[in-house]
PDB file of C-alpha atoms in Angstrom:
ATOM      1  CA  MET A   1       3.149 -60.238 -41.016  1.00 43.00           C
ATOM      2  CA  PHE A   2       3.206 -64.068 -41.489  1.00 42.00           C
ATOM      3  CA  LYS A   3       5.607 -65.843 -39.126  1.00 46.00           C
ATOM      4  CA  LEU A   4       6.807 -69.447 -39.041  1.00 45.00           C
ATOM      5  CA  ASN A   5       7.604 -70.791 -35.586  1.00 49.00           C
ATOM      6  CA  GLN A   6      10.958 -72.413 -34.863  1.00 50.00           C
ATOM      7  CA  SER A   7       9.680 -75.991 -34.850  1.00 49.00           C
ATOM      8  CA  LEU A   8       8.111 -75.415 -38.246  1.00 45.00           C
ATOM      9  CA  ALA A   9      11.346 -74.010 -39.634  1.00 46.00           C
ATOM     10  CA  ASP A  10      13.283 -77.045 -38.358  1.00 50.00           C
ATOM     11  CA  GLN A  11      10.754 -79.339 -39.915  1.00 48.00           C
ATOM     12  CA  MET A  12      11.113 -77.546 -43.226  1.00 47.00           C
ATOM     13  CA  ASN A  13      14.895 -78.083 -43.181  1.00 48.00           C
ATOM     14  CA  LEU A  14      14.402 -81.818 -42.567  1.00 44.00           C
ATOM     15  CA  ASN A  15      11.625 -82.386 -45.005  1.00 46.00           C
ATOM     16  CA  LYS A  16      11.114 -79.831 -47.757  1.00 47.00           C
ATOM     17  CA  SER A  17       8.180 -81.603 -49.336  1.00 44.00           C
ATOM     18  CA  CYS A  18       5.552 -79.376 -47.697  1.00 45.00           C
ATOM     19  CA  ILE A  19       4.899 -76.330 -45.574  1.00 47.00           C
ATOM     20  CA  VAL A  20       2.265 -76.371 -42.853  1.00 47.00           C
ATOM     21  CA  ILE A  21       0.955 -72.992 -41.840  1.00 47.00           C
ATOM     22  CA  THR A  22      -1.508 -72.882 -38.978  1.00 49.00           C
ATOM     23  CA  GLN A  23      -3.871 -70.122 -37.905  1.00 48.00           C
ATOM     24  CA  ASP A  24      -1.703 -69.509 -34.850  1.00 49.00           C
ATOM     25  CA  ASP A  25       1.163 -68.552 -37.173  1.00 47.00           C
ATOM     26  CA  PHE A  26      -0.696 -65.474 -38.296  1.00 43.00           C
ATOM     27  CA  LEU A  27      -0.472 -62.243 -36.435  1.00 47.00           C
ATOM     28  CA  LEU A  28      -3.828 -60.625 -36.915  1.00 45.00           C
ATOM     29  CA  PRO A  29      -3.846 -56.815 -36.891  1.00 49.00           C
ATOM     30  CA  GLU A  30      -6.154 -55.330 -34.403  1.00 52.00           C
ATOM     31  CA  ILE A  31      -9.367 -54.185 -36.044  1.00 48.00           C
ATOM     32  CA  PRO A  32     -10.369 -50.718 -34.940  1.00 51.00           C
ATOM     33  CA  ARG A  33     -13.791 -50.529 -33.401  1.00 54.00           C
ATOM     34  CA  PRO A  34     -15.882 -47.308 -33.465  1.00 51.00           C
ATOM     35  CA  GLU A  35     -15.984 -45.648 -30.108  1.00 53.00           C
ATOM     36  CA  GLN A  36     -19.267 -44.820 -28.451  1.00 50.00           C
ATOM     37  CA  GLY A  37     -20.068 -41.170 -27.720  1.00 50.00           C
ATOM     38  CA  ILE A  38     -18.761 -37.910 -29.078  1.00 48.00           C
ATOM     39  CA  GLN A  39     -15.146 -37.030 -28.421  1.00 50.00           C
ATOM     40  CA  GLU A  40     -14.395 -33.348 -28.388  1.00 50.00           C
ATOM     41  CA  GLN A  41     -10.782 -33.655 -29.629  1.00 49.00           C
ATOM     42  CA  ILE A  42     -11.491 -35.525 -32.866  1.00 54.00           C
ATOM     43  CA  SER A  43     -14.228 -34.642 -35.306  1.00 68.00           C
ATOM     44  CA  ASP A  44     -16.597 -37.318 -36.522  1.00 67.00           C
ATOM     45  CA  GLU A  45     -15.412 -36.991 -40.123  1.00 73.00           C
ATOM     46  CA  GLU A  46     -11.793 -37.490 -39.036  1.00 77.00           C
ATOM     47  CA  ARG A  47     -12.734 -40.595 -37.071  1.00 74.00           C
ATOM     48  CA  ILE A  48     -14.621 -42.074 -40.025  1.00 71.00           C
ATOM     49  CA  GLU A  49     -11.852 -41.344 -42.508  1.00 78.00           C
ATOM     50  CA  ASP A  50      -9.239 -42.735 -40.116  1.00 75.00           C
ATOM     51  CA  ALA A  51     -11.175 -45.979 -39.688  1.00 72.00           C
ATOM     52  CA  LYS A  52     -11.547 -46.302 -43.461  1.00 75.00           C
ATOM     53  CA  ARG A  53      -7.821 -45.798 -43.993  1.00 81.00           C
ATOM     54  CA  LYS A  54      -6.985 -48.403 -41.347  1.00 79.00           C
ATOM     55  CA  ALA A  55      -9.371 -50.960 -42.791  1.00 71.00           C
ATOM     56  CA  GLU A  56      -8.002 -50.437 -46.303  1.00 80.00           C
ATOM     57  CA  ALA A  57      -4.456 -50.712 -44.984  1.00 80.00           C
ATOM     58  CA  ILE A  58      -5.325 -54.036 -43.319  1.00 76.00           C
ATOM     59  CA  ILE A  59      -6.658 -55.469 -46.567  1.00 76.00           C
ATOM     60  CA  ASN A  60      -3.695 -54.201 -48.616  1.00 81.00           C
ATOM     61  CA  GLU A  61      -1.215 -55.579 -46.096  1.00 78.00           C
ATOM     62  CA  ALA A  62      -2.929 -58.976 -46.106  1.00 70.00           C
ATOM     63  CA  LYS A  63      -2.812 -59.084 -49.910  1.00 77.00           C
ATOM     64  CA  ARG A  64       0.850 -58.157 -49.894  1.00 81.00           C
ATOM     65  CA  LYS A  65       1.668 -60.876 -47.376  1.00 77.00           C
ATOM     66  CA  SER A  66      -0.308 -63.411 -49.376  1.00 73.00           C
ATOM     67  CA  GLU A  67       1.642 -62.549 -52.507  1.00 80.00           C
ATOM     68  CA  GLU A  68       4.956 -62.796 -50.662  1.00 79.00           C
ATOM     69  CA  THR A  69       4.052 -66.236 -49.323  1.00 74.00           C
ATOM     70  CA  ARG A  70       2.950 -67.447 -52.745  1.00 72.00           C
ATOM     71  CA  ARG A  71       6.163 -66.320 -54.400  1.00 74.00           C
ATOM     72  CA  SER A  72       8.299 -67.792 -51.636  1.00 70.00           C
ATOM     73  CA  ALA A  73       6.564 -71.148 -51.887  1.00 62.00           C
ATOM     74  CA  TRP A  74       6.925 -71.128 -55.671  1.00 61.00           C
ATOM     75  CA  ARG A  75      10.634 -70.338 -55.551  1.00 65.00           C
ATOM     76  CA  GLU A  76      11.333 -73.072 -53.049  1.00 64.00           C
ATOM     77  CA  GLY A  77       9.228 -75.588 -54.899  1.00 61.00           C
ATOM     78  CA  TYR A  78       6.846 -76.251 -52.070  1.00 57.00           C
ATOM     79  CA  ALA A  79       3.758 -76.703 -54.197  1.00 63.00           C
ATOM     80  CA  GLU A  80       1.692 -78.205 -51.433  1.00 67.00           C
ATOM     81  CA  GLY A  81       2.742 -75.575 -48.950  1.00 64.00           C
ATOM     82  CA  LYS A  82       2.013 -72.878 -51.528  1.00 63.00           C
ATOM     83  CA  ALA A  83      -1.536 -74.143 -52.039  1.00 69.00           C
ATOM     84  CA  ALA A  84      -2.137 -74.387 -48.300  1.00 70.00           C
ATOM     85  CA  ALA A  85      -0.736 -70.904 -47.756  1.00 66.00           C
ATOM     86  CA  GLU A  86      -2.939 -69.491 -50.492  1.00 72.00           C
ATOM     87  CA  ARG A  87      -6.000 -71.120 -48.972  1.00 77.00           C
ATOM     88  CA  GLU A  88      -5.125 -69.762 -45.550  1.00 75.00           C
ATOM     89  CA  ALA A  89      -4.355 -66.328 -46.961  1.00 69.00           C
ATOM     90  CA  GLY A  90      -7.582 -66.332 -48.965  1.00 76.00           C
ATOM     91  CA  ASP A  91      -9.596 -67.149 -45.869  1.00 76.00           C
ATOM     92  CA  PHE A  92      -7.690 -64.521 -43.960  1.00 71.00           C
ATOM     93  CA  ILE A  93      -8.349 -61.862 -46.596  1.00 77.00           C
ATOM     94  CA  ARG A  94     -12.042 -62.737 -46.747  1.00 79.00           C
ATOM     95  CA  GLU A  95     -12.267 -62.510 -42.984  1.00 79.00           C
ATOM     96  CA  LEU A  96     -10.568 -59.122 -42.973  1.00 72.00           C
ATOM     97  CA  SER A  97     -12.766 -57.923 -45.824  1.00 74.00           C
ATOM     98  CA  ASN A  98     -15.861 -58.882 -43.856  1.00 77.00           C
ATOM     99  CA  GLU A  99     -14.487 -57.093 -40.806  1.00 76.00           C
ATOM    100  CA  ALA A 100     -13.784 -54.000 -42.908  1.00 72.00           C
ATOM    101  CA  ARG A 101     -17.311 -54.003 -44.346  1.00 78.00           C
ATOM    102  CA  THR A 102     -18.712 -54.332 -40.845  1.00 80.00           C
ATOM    103  CA  ILE A 103     -16.643 -51.345 -39.733  1.00 77.00           C
ATOM    104  CA  PHE A 104     -17.861 -49.224 -42.660  1.00 72.00           C
ATOM    105  CA  THR A 105     -21.487 -50.203 -42.003  1.00 78.00           C
ATOM    106  CA  ASN A 106     -21.249 -49.436 -38.289  1.00 77.00           C
ATOM    107  CA  LEU A 107     -19.533 -46.124 -38.961  1.00 74.00           C
ATOM    108  CA  GLU A 108     -22.243 -45.057 -41.380  1.00 76.00           C
ATOM    109  CA  LYS A 109     -24.953 -46.054 -38.907  1.00 76.00           C
ATOM    110  CA  TYR A 110     -23.148 -44.221 -36.111  1.00 70.00           C
ATOM    111  CA  LYS A 111     -22.762 -41.130 -38.282  1.00 69.00           C
ATOM    112  CA  GLN A 112     -26.495 -41.073 -39.056  1.00 73.00           C
ATOM    113  CA  GLU A 113     -27.446 -41.526 -35.397  1.00 72.00           C
ATOM    114  CA  LEU A 114     -25.011 -38.836 -34.343  1.00 66.00           C
ATOM    115  CA  PHE A 115     -26.314 -36.441 -36.976  1.00 66.00           C
ATOM    116  CA  ARG A 116     -29.907 -37.039 -35.853  1.00 69.00           C
ATOM    117  CA  ASP A 117     -29.011 -36.436 -32.193  1.00 68.00           C
ATOM    118  CA  LEU A 118     -27.114 -33.279 -33.091  1.00 65.00           C
ATOM    119  CA  LYS A 119     -30.081 -31.948 -35.073  1.00 66.00           C
ATOM    120  CA  GLU A 120     -32.439 -32.539 -32.154  1.00 67.00           C
ATOM    121  CA  ASN A 121     -30.058 -30.904 -29.683  1.00 68.00           C
ATOM    122  CA  LEU A 122     -29.422 -27.935 -31.959  1.00 65.00           C
ATOM    123  CA  LEU A 123     -33.149 -27.537 -32.555  1.00 64.00           C
ATOM    124  CA  ALA A 124     -33.876 -27.470 -28.820  1.00 66.00           C
ATOM    125  CA  LEU A 125     -31.054 -25.001 -28.235  1.00 63.00           C
ATOM    126  CA  SER A 126     -32.290 -22.793 -31.067  1.00 64.00           C
ATOM    127  CA  PHE A 127     -35.742 -22.541 -29.529  1.00 60.00           C
ATOM    128  CA  GLU A 128     -34.334 -21.711 -26.125  1.00 67.00           C
ATOM    129  CA  ILE A 129     -32.380 -18.870 -27.696  1.00 65.00           C
ATOM    130  CA  ALA A 130     -35.386 -17.747 -29.748  1.00 64.00           C
ATOM    131  CA  GLU A 131     -37.578 -17.693 -26.651  1.00 64.00           C
ATOM    132  CA  LYS A 132     -35.088 -15.514 -24.786  1.00 66.00           C
ATOM    133  CA  ILE A 133     -34.780 -13.158 -27.741  1.00 65.00           C
ATOM    134  CA  VAL A 134     -38.561 -12.808 -28.007  1.00 64.00           C
ATOM    135  CA  ASN A 135     -38.936 -12.169 -24.279  1.00 66.00           C
ATOM    136  CA  VAL A 136     -36.242  -9.499 -24.363  1.00 67.00           C
ATOM    137  CA  ALA A 137     -37.889  -7.903 -27.391  1.00 65.00           C
ATOM    138  CA  LEU A 138     -41.273  -7.852 -25.613  1.00 66.00           C
ATOM    139  CA  GLN A 139     -39.745  -6.087 -22.630  1.00 67.00           C
ATOM    140  CA  ARG A 140     -37.966  -3.492 -24.738  1.00 72.00           C
ATOM    141  CA  ASP A 141     -40.588  -2.732 -27.367  1.00 79.00           C
ATOM    142  CA  ASP A 142     -44.243  -2.360 -26.350  1.00 80.00           C
ATOM    143  CA  LYS A 143     -45.299  -2.262 -29.998  1.00 85.00           C
ATOM    144  CA  ILE A 144     -44.552  -5.972 -30.358  1.00 83.00           C
ATOM    145  CA  TYR A 145     -47.133  -7.044 -27.776  1.00 85.00           C
ATOM    146  CA  ILE A 146     -49.668  -4.480 -28.972  1.00 85.00           C
ATOM    147  CA  GLY A 147     -49.253  -5.880 -32.482  1.00 87.00           C
ATOM    148  CA  ILE A 148     -49.911  -9.398 -31.166  1.00 86.00           C
ATOM    149  CA  VAL A 149     -53.143  -8.293 -29.455  1.00 88.00           C
ATOM    150  CA  GLU A 150     -54.347  -6.357 -32.504  1.00 88.00           C
ATOM    151  CA  LYS A 151     -53.701  -9.364 -34.750  1.00 87.00           C
ATOM    152  CA  ALA A 152     -55.615 -11.621 -32.351  1.00 86.00           C
ATOM    153  CA  ILE A 153     -58.607  -9.237 -32.350  1.00 88.00           C
ATOM    154  CA  GLU A 154     -58.519  -9.212 -36.142  1.00 86.00           C
ATOM    155  CA  ASN A 155     -58.523 -13.028 -36.270  1.00 84.00           C
ATOM    156  CA  LEU A 156     -61.375 -13.278 -33.752  1.00 84.00           C
ATOM    157  CA  LYS A 157     -63.653 -11.209 -36.002  1.00 81.00           C
ATOM    158  CA  SER A 158     -66.185 -10.862 -33.226  1.00 78.00           C
ATOM    159  CA  THR A 159     -69.414  -8.954 -33.737  1.00 80.00           C
ATOM    160  CA  GLU A 160     -70.228  -9.054 -30.046  1.00 85.00           C
ATOM    161  CA  LYS A 161     -68.548  -8.208 -26.771  1.00 89.00           C
ATOM    162  CA  PHE A 162     -65.569 -10.377 -25.953  1.00 92.00           C
ATOM    163  CA  VAL A 163     -63.037 -10.977 -23.166  1.00 92.00           C
ATOM    164  CA  LEU A 164     -59.301 -10.332 -23.437  1.00 92.00           C
ATOM    165  CA  ARG A 165     -57.185 -12.288 -20.937  1.00 92.00           C
ATOM    166  CA  VAL A 166     -53.645 -11.046 -20.320  1.00 92.00           C
ATOM    167  CA  SER A 167     -50.856 -11.684 -17.817  1.00 90.00           C
ATOM    168  CA  ARG A 168     -50.361  -9.543 -14.737  1.00 92.00           C
ATOM    169  CA  THR A 169     -47.332  -7.888 -16.334  1.00 89.00           C
ATOM    170  CA  GLU A 170     -49.193  -6.850 -19.504  1.00 90.00           C
ATOM    171  CA  TYR A 171     -52.254  -5.797 -17.514  1.00 93.00           C
ATOM    172  CA  GLU A 172     -50.225  -3.420 -15.355  1.00 92.00           C
ATOM    173  CA  LYS A 173     -48.340  -2.082 -18.366  1.00 89.00           C
ATOM    174  CA  PHE A 174     -51.145  -1.621 -20.908  1.00 90.00           C
ATOM    175  CA  PHE A 175     -54.603  -1.941 -19.357  1.00 92.00           C
ATOM    176  CA  LYS A 176     -54.359  -0.646 -15.812  1.00 89.00           C
ATOM    177  CA  ASP A 177     -56.181   2.538 -16.815  1.00 88.00           C
ATOM    178  CA  GLY A 178     -58.585   0.873 -19.226  1.00 89.00           C
ATOM    179  CA  ALA A 179     -58.568  -0.391 -22.804  1.00 87.00           C
ATOM    180  CA  GLN A 180     -60.361   2.371 -24.709  1.00 91.00           C
ATOM    181  CA  TRP A 181     -57.125   3.222 -26.506  1.00 91.00           C
ATOM    182  CA  LEU A 182     -57.074  -0.264 -28.052  1.00 88.00           C
ATOM    183  CA  ARG A 183     -60.703   0.044 -29.179  1.00 88.00           C
ATOM    184  CA  ASP A 184     -59.855   3.355 -30.815  1.00 87.00           C
ATOM    185  CA  GLU A 185     -56.921   1.792 -32.691  1.00 87.00           C
ATOM    186  CA  THR A 186     -58.698  -1.368 -33.854  1.00 87.00           C
ATOM    187  CA  GLY A 187     -62.316  -0.208 -34.122  1.00 86.00           C
ATOM    188  CA  CYS A 188     -63.375  -3.470 -32.508  1.00 87.00           C
ATOM    189  CA  MET A 189     -66.446  -4.291 -30.449  1.00 87.00           C
ATOM    190  CA  PRO A 190     -66.432  -3.459 -26.706  1.00 87.00           C
ATOM    191  CA  PHE A 191     -64.433  -5.928 -24.650  1.00 90.00           C
ATOM    192  CA  GLU A 192     -63.421  -6.657 -21.076  1.00 91.00           C
ATOM    193  CA  VAL A 193     -59.789  -7.029 -20.050  1.00 92.00           C
ATOM    194  CA  VAL A 194     -59.179  -9.722 -17.429  1.00 92.00           C
ATOM    195  CA  CYS A 195     -55.901 -10.054 -15.537  1.00 93.00           C
ATOM    196  CA  ASP A 196     -54.984 -13.743 -15.381  1.00 92.00           C
ATOM    197  CA  PRO A 197     -52.316 -14.323 -12.676  1.00 90.00           C
ATOM    198  CA  GLN A 198     -51.679 -17.848 -14.020  1.00 90.00           C
ATOM    199  CA  MET A 199     -50.717 -16.582 -17.456  1.00 89.00           C
ATOM    200  CA  GLY A 200     -47.075 -16.025 -18.373  1.00 86.00           C
ATOM    201  CA  GLU A 201     -45.667 -12.855 -19.893  1.00 85.00           C
ATOM    202  CA  GLY A 202     -46.649 -12.356 -23.504  1.00 86.00           C
ATOM    203  CA  GLY A 203     -49.899 -14.268 -22.999  1.00 87.00           C
ATOM    204  CA  CYS A 204     -52.979 -13.194 -24.931  1.00 89.00           C
ATOM    205  CA  ILE A 205     -56.307 -15.078 -25.061  1.00 91.00           C
ATOM    206  CA  LEU A 206     -59.538 -13.759 -26.577  1.00 91.00           C
ATOM    207  CA  GLU A 207     -62.922 -15.335 -25.787  1.00 91.00           C
ATOM    208  CA  SER A 208     -66.205 -14.596 -27.531  1.00 88.00           C
ATOM    209  CA  GLY A 209     -69.195 -16.905 -27.190  1.00 81.00           C
ATOM    210  CA  ASP A 210     -67.964 -20.341 -28.251  1.00 77.00           C
ATOM    211  CA  ARG A 211     -64.844 -19.011 -29.958  1.00 85.00           C
ATOM    212  CA  MET A 212     -61.374 -18.579 -28.506  1.00 86.00           C
ATOM    213  CA  VAL A 213     -58.117 -17.288 -29.969  1.00 87.00           C
ATOM    214  CA  ASN A 214     -54.861 -17.961 -28.131  1.00 87.00           C
ATOM    215  CA  ALA A 215     -52.192 -15.680 -29.563  1.00 85.00           C
ATOM    216  CA  GLY A 216     -49.735 -15.936 -26.660  1.00 83.00           C
ATOM    217  CA  VAL A 217     -46.052 -15.852 -27.504  1.00 80.00           C
ATOM    218  CA  GLN A 218     -45.233 -19.079 -25.651  1.00 78.00           C
ATOM    219  CA  LEU A 219     -47.967 -21.005 -27.427  1.00 78.00           C
ATOM    220  CA  GLN A 220     -46.835 -19.794 -30.838  1.00 77.00           C
ATOM    221  CA  LEU A 221     -43.232 -20.775 -30.117  1.00 76.00           C
ATOM    222  CA  SER A 222     -44.372 -24.191 -28.883  1.00 78.00           C
ATOM    223  CA  LYS A 223     -46.341 -24.794 -32.066  1.00 74.00           C
ATOM    224  CA  ILE A 224     -43.368 -23.886 -34.227  1.00 72.00           C
ATOM    225  CA  ALA A 225     -41.076 -26.107 -32.166  1.00 71.00           C
ATOM    226  CA  HIS A 226     -43.484 -29.037 -32.476  1.00 71.00           C
ATOM    227  CA  LEU A 227     -43.832 -28.670 -36.240  1.00 72.00           C
ATOM    228  CA  LEU A 228     -40.086 -28.464 -36.823  1.00 70.00           C
ATOM    229  CA  THR A 229     -39.408 -31.384 -34.473  1.00 71.00           C
ATOM    230  CA  GLU A 230     -41.886 -33.575 -36.345  1.00 72.00           C
ATOM    231  CA  LYS A 231     -40.377 -32.514 -39.658  1.00 69.00           C
ATOM    232  CA  THR A 232     -36.905 -33.411 -38.402  1.00 66.00           C
ATOM    233  CA  LYS A 233     -38.057 -36.910 -37.398  1.00 66.00           C
ATOM    234  CA  THR A 234     -39.345 -37.634 -40.900  1.00 65.00           C
ATOM    235  CA  GLU A 235     -36.126 -36.582 -42.647  1.00 61.00           C
TER     236      GLU A 235
END
């Protein structure tokens, strides 16, 4: 609220021809600043709405005080003081309006940055979960990996002998006693199964002449993750 200091009040009693209001006579409300970081107790929407309400309250309060000062000066006949007060109040309101606009702009920018960070974090978490689910499914259901290998052979479309590289785990589980069963199921050309100790579980690479098909689970998940990450950056 506007406040006249004691010396100013005394001066008004002695000489009622004018009122002098200085910047120091104003008590400026504290402008809320957006906090940095995510606080668990308060949601982002609540913080934004709260800041908007505070900024609007500041402007409304300043207008109310300006009107009170104008009416008081008019009633007491202090025309000069009234004009000075209105100028001061006008400057004050403009300053507060600029501060409020700055707050709204910063809040919107912060909200967009926060939303982008949350999307990236959620995307990374989603792929971690998806990877674990796929690995569990591979361990529980042999048909999943067999389907991956059969699809890779189909995509290779080789008319000559080729090489199938698999991880140690899949080699011991499916090809320890040979791979004739897979030839019988797919009707493909003869091929050699190679155990690759450097390959992770779910790995599957086919090589034929100058062609290669990598149908490994990890590679497919990585490709999907990359595509979705790039898509998120452009939104």
